[in-house]
Coordinates of N, CA and C in Angstrom, one line a residue:
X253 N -37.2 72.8 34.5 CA -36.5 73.8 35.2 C -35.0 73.4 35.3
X254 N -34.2 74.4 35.7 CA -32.6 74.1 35.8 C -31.9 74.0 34.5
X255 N -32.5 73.6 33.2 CA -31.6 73.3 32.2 C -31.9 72.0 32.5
X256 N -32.7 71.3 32.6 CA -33.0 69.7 32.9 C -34.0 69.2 31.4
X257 N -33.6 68.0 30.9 CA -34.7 67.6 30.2 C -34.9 66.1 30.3
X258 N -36.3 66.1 30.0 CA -36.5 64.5 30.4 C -36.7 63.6 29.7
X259 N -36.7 62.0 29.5 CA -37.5 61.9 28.2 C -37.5 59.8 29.3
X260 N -38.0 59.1 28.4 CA -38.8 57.9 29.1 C -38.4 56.9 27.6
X261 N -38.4 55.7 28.7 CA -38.3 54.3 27.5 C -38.9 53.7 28.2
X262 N -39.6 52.4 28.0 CA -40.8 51.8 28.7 C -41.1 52.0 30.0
X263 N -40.1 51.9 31.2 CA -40.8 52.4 32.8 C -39.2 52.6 33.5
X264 N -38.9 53.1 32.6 CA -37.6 54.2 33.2 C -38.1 56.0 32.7
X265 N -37.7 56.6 33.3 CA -37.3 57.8 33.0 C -35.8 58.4 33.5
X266 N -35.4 59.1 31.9 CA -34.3 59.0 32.3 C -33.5 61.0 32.0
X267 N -32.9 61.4 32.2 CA -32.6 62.5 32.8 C -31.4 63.3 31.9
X268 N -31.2 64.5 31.2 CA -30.0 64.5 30.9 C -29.2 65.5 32.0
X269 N -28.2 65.8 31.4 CA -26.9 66.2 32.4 C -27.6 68.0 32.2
X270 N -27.7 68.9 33.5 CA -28.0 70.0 33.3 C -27.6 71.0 32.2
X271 N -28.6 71.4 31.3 CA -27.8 72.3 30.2 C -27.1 71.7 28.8
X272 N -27.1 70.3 29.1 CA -26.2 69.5 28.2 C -27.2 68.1 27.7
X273 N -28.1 68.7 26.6 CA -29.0 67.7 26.5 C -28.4 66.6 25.5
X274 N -27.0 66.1 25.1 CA -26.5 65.7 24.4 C -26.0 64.5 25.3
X275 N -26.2 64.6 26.9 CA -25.2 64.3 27.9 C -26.1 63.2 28.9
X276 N -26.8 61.9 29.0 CA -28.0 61.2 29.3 C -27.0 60.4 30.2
X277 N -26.3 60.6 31.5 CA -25.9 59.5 32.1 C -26.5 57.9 32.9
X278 N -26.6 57.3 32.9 CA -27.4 56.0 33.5 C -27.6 56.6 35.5
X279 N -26.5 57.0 35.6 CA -26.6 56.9 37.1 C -28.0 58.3 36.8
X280 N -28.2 59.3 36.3 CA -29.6 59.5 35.9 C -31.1 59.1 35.9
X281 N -30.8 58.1 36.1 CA -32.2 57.4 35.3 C -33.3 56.8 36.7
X282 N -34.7 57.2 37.0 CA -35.2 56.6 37.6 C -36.4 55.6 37.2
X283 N -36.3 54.4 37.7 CA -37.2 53.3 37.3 C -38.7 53.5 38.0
X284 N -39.7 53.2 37.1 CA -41.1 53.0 37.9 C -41.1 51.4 37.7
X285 N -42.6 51.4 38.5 CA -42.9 49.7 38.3 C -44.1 49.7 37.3
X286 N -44.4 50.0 36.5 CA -45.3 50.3 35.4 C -44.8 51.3 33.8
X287 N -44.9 50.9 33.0 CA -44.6 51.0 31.6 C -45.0 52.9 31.7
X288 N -44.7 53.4 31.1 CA -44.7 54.8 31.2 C -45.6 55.5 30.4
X289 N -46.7 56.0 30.3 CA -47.4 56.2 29.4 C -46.9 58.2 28.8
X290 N -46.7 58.5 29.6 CA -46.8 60.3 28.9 C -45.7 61.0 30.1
X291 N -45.2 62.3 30.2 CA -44.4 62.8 31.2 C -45.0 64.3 31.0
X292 N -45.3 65.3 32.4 CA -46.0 66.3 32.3 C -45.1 67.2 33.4
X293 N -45.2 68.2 33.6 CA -44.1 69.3 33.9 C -45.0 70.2 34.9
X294 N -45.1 70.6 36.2 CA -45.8 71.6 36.9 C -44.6 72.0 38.1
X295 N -44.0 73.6 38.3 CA -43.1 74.5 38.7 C -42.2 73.3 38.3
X296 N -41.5 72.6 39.3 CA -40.1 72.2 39.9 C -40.8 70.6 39.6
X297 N -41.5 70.2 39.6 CA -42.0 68.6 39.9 C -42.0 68.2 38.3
X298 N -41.6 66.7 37.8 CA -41.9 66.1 36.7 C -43.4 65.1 37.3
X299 N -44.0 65.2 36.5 CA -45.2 64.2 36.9 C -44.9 62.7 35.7
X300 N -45.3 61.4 36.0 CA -44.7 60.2 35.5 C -46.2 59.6 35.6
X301 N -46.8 59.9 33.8 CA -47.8 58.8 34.1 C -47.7 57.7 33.6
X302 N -48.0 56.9 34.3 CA -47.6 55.0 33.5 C -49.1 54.4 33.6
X303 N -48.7 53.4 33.4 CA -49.9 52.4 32.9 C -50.6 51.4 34.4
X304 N -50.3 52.2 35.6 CA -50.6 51.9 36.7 C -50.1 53.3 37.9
X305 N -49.7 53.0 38.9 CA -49.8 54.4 39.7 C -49.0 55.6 38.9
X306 N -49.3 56.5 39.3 CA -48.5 57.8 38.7 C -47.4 58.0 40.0
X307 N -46.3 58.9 39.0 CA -45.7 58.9 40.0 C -45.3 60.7 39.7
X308 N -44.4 61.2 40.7 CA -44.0 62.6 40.9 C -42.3 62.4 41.6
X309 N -41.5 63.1 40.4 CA -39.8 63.2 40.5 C -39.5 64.5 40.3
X310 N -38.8 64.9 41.8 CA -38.3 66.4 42.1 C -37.2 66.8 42.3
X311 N -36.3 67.4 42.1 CA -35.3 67.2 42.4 C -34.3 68.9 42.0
X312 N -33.3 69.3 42.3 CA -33.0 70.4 41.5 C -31.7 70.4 40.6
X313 N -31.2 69.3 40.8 CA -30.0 68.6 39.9 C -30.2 66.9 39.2
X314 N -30.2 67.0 37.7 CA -30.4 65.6 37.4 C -29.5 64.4 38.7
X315 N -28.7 64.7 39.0 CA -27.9 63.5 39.9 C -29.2 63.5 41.3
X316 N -29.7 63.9 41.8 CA -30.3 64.1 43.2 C -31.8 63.9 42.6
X317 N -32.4 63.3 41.9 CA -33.8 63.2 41.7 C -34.2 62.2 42.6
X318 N -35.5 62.4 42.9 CA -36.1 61.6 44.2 C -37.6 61.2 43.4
X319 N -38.0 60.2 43.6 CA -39.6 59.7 43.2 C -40.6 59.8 44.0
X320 N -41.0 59.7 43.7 CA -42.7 59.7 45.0 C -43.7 58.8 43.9
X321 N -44.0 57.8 44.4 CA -45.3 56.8 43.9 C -46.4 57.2 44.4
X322 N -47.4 57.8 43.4 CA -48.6 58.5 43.7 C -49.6 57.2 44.5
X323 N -50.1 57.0 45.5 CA -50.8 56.1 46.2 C -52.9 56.3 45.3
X324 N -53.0 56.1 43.6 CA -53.7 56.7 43.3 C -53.9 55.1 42.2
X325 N -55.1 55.1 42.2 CA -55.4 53.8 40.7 C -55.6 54.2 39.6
X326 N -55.5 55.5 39.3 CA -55.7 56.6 38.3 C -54.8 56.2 37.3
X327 N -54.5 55.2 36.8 CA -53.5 55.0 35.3 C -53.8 56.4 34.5
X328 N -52.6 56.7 33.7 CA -52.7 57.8 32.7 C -53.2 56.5 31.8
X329 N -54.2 57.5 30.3 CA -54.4 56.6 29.3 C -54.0 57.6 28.0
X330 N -53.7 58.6 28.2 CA -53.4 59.1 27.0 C -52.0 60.4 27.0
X331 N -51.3 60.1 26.0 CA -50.1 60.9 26.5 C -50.2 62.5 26.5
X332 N -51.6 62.7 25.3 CA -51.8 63.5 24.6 C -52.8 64.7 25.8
X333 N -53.2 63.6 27.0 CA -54.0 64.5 27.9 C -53.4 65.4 28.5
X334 N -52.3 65.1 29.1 CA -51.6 65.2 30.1 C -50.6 66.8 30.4
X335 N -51.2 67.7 30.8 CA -51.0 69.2 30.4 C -51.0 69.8 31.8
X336 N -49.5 70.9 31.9 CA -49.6 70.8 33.6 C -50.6 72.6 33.4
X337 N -51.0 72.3 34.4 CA -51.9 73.6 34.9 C -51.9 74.0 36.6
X338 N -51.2 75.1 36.6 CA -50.6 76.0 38.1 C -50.0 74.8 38.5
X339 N -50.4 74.0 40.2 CA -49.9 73.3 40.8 C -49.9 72.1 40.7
X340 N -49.9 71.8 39.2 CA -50.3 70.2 39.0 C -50.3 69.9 37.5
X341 N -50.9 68.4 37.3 CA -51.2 68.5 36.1 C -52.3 67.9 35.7
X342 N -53.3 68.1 34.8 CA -54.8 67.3 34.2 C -54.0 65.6 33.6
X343 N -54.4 64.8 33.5 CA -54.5 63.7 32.3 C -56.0 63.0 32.5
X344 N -55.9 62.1 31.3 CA -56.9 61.5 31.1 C -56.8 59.9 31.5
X345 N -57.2 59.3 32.5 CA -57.8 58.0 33.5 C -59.0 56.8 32.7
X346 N -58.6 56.2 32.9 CA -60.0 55.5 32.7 C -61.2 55.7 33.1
X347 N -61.4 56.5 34.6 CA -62.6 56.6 35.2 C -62.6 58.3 35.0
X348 N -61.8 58.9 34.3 CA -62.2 60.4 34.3 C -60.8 61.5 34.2
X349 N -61.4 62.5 34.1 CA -59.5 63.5 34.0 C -60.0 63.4 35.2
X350 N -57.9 63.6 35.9 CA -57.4 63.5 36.7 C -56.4 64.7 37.0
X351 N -56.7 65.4 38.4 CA -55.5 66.2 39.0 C -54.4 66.1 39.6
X352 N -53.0 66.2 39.1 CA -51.8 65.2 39.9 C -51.1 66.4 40.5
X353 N -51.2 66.8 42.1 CA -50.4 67.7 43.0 C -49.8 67.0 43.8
X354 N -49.3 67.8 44.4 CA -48.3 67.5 46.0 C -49.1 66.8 46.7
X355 N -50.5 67.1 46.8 CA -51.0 66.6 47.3 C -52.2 65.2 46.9
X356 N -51.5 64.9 46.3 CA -52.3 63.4 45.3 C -52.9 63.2 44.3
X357 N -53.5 62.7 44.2 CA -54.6 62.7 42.7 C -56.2 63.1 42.7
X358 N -56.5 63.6 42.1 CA -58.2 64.2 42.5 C -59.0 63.9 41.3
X359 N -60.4 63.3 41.2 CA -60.7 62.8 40.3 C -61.6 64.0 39.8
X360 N -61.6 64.7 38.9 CA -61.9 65.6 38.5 C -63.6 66.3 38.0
X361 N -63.6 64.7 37.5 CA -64.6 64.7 36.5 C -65.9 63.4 37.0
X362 N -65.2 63.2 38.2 CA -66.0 61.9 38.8 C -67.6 62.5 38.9
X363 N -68.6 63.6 39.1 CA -69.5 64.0 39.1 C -70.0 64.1 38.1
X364 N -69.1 64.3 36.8 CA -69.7 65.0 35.2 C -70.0 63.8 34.4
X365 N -69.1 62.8 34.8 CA -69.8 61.4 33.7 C -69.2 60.2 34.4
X366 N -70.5 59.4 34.1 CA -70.2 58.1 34.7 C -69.0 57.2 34.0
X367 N -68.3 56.4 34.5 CA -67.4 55.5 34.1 C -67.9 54.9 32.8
X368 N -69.0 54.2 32.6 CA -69.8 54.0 31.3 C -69.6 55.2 30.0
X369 N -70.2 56.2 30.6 CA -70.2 57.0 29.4 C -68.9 57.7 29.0
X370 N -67.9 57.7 30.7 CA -66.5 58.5 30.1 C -65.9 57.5 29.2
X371 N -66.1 56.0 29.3 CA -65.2 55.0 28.2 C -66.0 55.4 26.8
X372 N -67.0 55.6 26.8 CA -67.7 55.6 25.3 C -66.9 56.9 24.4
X373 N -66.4 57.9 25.3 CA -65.3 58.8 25.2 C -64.6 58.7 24.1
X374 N -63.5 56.9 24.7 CA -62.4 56.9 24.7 C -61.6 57.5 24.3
X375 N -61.1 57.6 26.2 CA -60.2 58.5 26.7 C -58.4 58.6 26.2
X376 N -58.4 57.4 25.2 CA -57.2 57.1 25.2 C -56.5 58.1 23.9
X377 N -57.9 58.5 23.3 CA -57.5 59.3 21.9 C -57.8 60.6 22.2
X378 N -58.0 61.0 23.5 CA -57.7 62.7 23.8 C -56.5 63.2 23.3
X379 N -56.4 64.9 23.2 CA -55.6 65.6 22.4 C -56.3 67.0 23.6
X380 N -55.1 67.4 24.7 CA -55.7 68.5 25.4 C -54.5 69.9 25.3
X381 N -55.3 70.6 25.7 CA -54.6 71.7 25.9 C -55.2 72.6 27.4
X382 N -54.2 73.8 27.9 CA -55.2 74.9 28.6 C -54.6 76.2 28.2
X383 N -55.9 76.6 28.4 CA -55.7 78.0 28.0 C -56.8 79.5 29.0
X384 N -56.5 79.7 29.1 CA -57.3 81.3 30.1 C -58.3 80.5 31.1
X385 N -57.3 79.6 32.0 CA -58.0 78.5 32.8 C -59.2 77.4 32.5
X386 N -58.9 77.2 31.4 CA -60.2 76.3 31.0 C -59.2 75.0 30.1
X387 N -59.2 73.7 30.6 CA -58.9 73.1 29.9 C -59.6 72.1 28.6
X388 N -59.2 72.5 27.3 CA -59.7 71.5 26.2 C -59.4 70.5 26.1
X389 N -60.5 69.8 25.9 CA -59.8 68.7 25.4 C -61.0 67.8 24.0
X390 N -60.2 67.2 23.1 CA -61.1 66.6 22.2 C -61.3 65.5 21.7
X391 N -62.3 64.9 21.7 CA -62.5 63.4 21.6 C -62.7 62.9 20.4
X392 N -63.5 62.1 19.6 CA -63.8 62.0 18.3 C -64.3 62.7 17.6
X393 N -65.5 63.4 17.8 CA -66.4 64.1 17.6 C -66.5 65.6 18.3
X394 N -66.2 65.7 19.7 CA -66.2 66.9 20.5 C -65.7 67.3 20.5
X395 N -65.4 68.8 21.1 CA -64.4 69.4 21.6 C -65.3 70.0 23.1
X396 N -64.9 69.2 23.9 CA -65.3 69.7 25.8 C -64.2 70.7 26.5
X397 N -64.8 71.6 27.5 CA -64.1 72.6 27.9 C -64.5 72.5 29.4
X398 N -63.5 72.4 30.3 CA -63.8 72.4 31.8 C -63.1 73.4 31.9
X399 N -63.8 74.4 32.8 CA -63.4 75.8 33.2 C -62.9 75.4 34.8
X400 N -62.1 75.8 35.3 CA -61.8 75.6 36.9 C -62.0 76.1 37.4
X401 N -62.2 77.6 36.9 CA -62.6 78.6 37.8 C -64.0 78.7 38.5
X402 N -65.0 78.6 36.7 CA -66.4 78.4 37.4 C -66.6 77.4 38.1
X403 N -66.0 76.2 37.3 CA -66.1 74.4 37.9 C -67.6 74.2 36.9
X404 N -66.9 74.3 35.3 CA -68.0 74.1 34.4 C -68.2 73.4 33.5
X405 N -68.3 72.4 33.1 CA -68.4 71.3 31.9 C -68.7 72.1 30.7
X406 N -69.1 72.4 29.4 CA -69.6 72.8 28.4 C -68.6 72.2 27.1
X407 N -69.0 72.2 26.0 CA -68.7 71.5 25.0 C -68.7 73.3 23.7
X408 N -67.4 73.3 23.2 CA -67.2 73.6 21.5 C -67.1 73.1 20.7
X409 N -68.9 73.8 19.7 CA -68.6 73.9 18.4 C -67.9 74.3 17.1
X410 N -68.3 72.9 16.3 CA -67.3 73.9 14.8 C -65.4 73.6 15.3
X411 N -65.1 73.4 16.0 CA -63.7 73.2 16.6 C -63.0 72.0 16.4
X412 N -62.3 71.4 15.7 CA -61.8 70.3 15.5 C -59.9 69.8 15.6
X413 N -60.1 69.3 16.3 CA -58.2 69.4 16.3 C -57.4 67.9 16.2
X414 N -56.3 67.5 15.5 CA -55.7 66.8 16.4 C -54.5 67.1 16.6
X415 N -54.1 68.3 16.8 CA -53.0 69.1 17.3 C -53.5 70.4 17.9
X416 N -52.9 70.3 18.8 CA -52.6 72.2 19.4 C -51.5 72.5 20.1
X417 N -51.4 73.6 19.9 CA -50.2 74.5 20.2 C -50.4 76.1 21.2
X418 N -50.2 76.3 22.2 CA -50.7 77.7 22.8 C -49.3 78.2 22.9
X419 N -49.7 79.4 22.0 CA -48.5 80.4 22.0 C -48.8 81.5 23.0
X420 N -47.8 81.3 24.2 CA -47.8 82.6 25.3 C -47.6 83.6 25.0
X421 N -47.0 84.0 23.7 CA -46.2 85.3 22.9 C -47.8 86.1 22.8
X422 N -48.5 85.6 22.1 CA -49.7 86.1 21.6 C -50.9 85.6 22.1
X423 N -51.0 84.8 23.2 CA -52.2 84.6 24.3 C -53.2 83.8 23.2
X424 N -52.8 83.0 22.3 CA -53.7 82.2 21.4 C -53.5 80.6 21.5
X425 N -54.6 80.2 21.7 CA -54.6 78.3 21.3 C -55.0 77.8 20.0
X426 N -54.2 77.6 19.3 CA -54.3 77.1 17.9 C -54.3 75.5 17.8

């Protein structure tokens, strides 16, 4: 938002000049204490997942960004999970997807699979998307679908991706 864009080098994130993505000042740039793994976007908030706490940077002018260190053990593990949806954003954890709001981190998926079988997963080579409130996501072999609405696990056939794209123009996930 604002004409702001973001982008990360090992456990900085760093900020360009509003409107002027050509324009990346230093006095810009905020430091985590963990290596950066992916960056995810929900209203006004940038979400910062690293390779230890997550963090959340708000701000409405690149010069005035502020951090918040998510109080959460939830490491992001894949850059590719990490997709904002309404007030927040999904990624993928070692112990399960994860919801990053205002109000903390929520383990998502902590009921649907045990830590055992979510690593057999591996989480690190997800590829997600959302679309008509249901987030995809696909692992080696699967393609799983958590609906939020219902609050539903199920898996698609025949579906194979390792890219997608959801065009808002025409309401499709390709």
């Amino acid at each position: 938002p604002n004409g702001i864009v973001a982008g990360f080098i090992d456990n900085f994130v760093a900020f360009c000049h509003p409107y002027h993505t050509y324009a990346w000042p230093v006095e810009y740039q905020v430091t985590t204490e963990f290596p950066i793994v992916g960056l995810g976007v929900f209203g006004q908030t940038l979400f910062v997942g690293t390779m230890g706490n997550p963090y959340l940077i708000s701000g409405a002018d690149s010069a005035s960004m502020s951090a918040l260190k998510l109080d959460s053990e939830h490491s992001c593990v894949s850059r590719r999970s990490i997709v904002g949806v309404g007030n927040g954003v999904v990624y993928a954890s070692p112990d399960g997807l994860c919801l990053a709001s205002q109000g903390g981190v929520q383990l998502l998926t902590g009921e649907l699979f045990s830590r055992e079988d979510w690593q057999a997963l591996n989480p690190a080579s997800i590829v997600a998307a959302v679309h008509e409130g249901v987030y995809y996501f696909w692992t080696a072999a699967v393609c799983w679908a958590l609906d939020f609405v219902g609050k539903k696990l199920g898996t698609v056939t025949g579906v194979d991706a390792t890219a997608l794209h959801r065009d808002m123009l025409t309401d499709h996930l390709y």
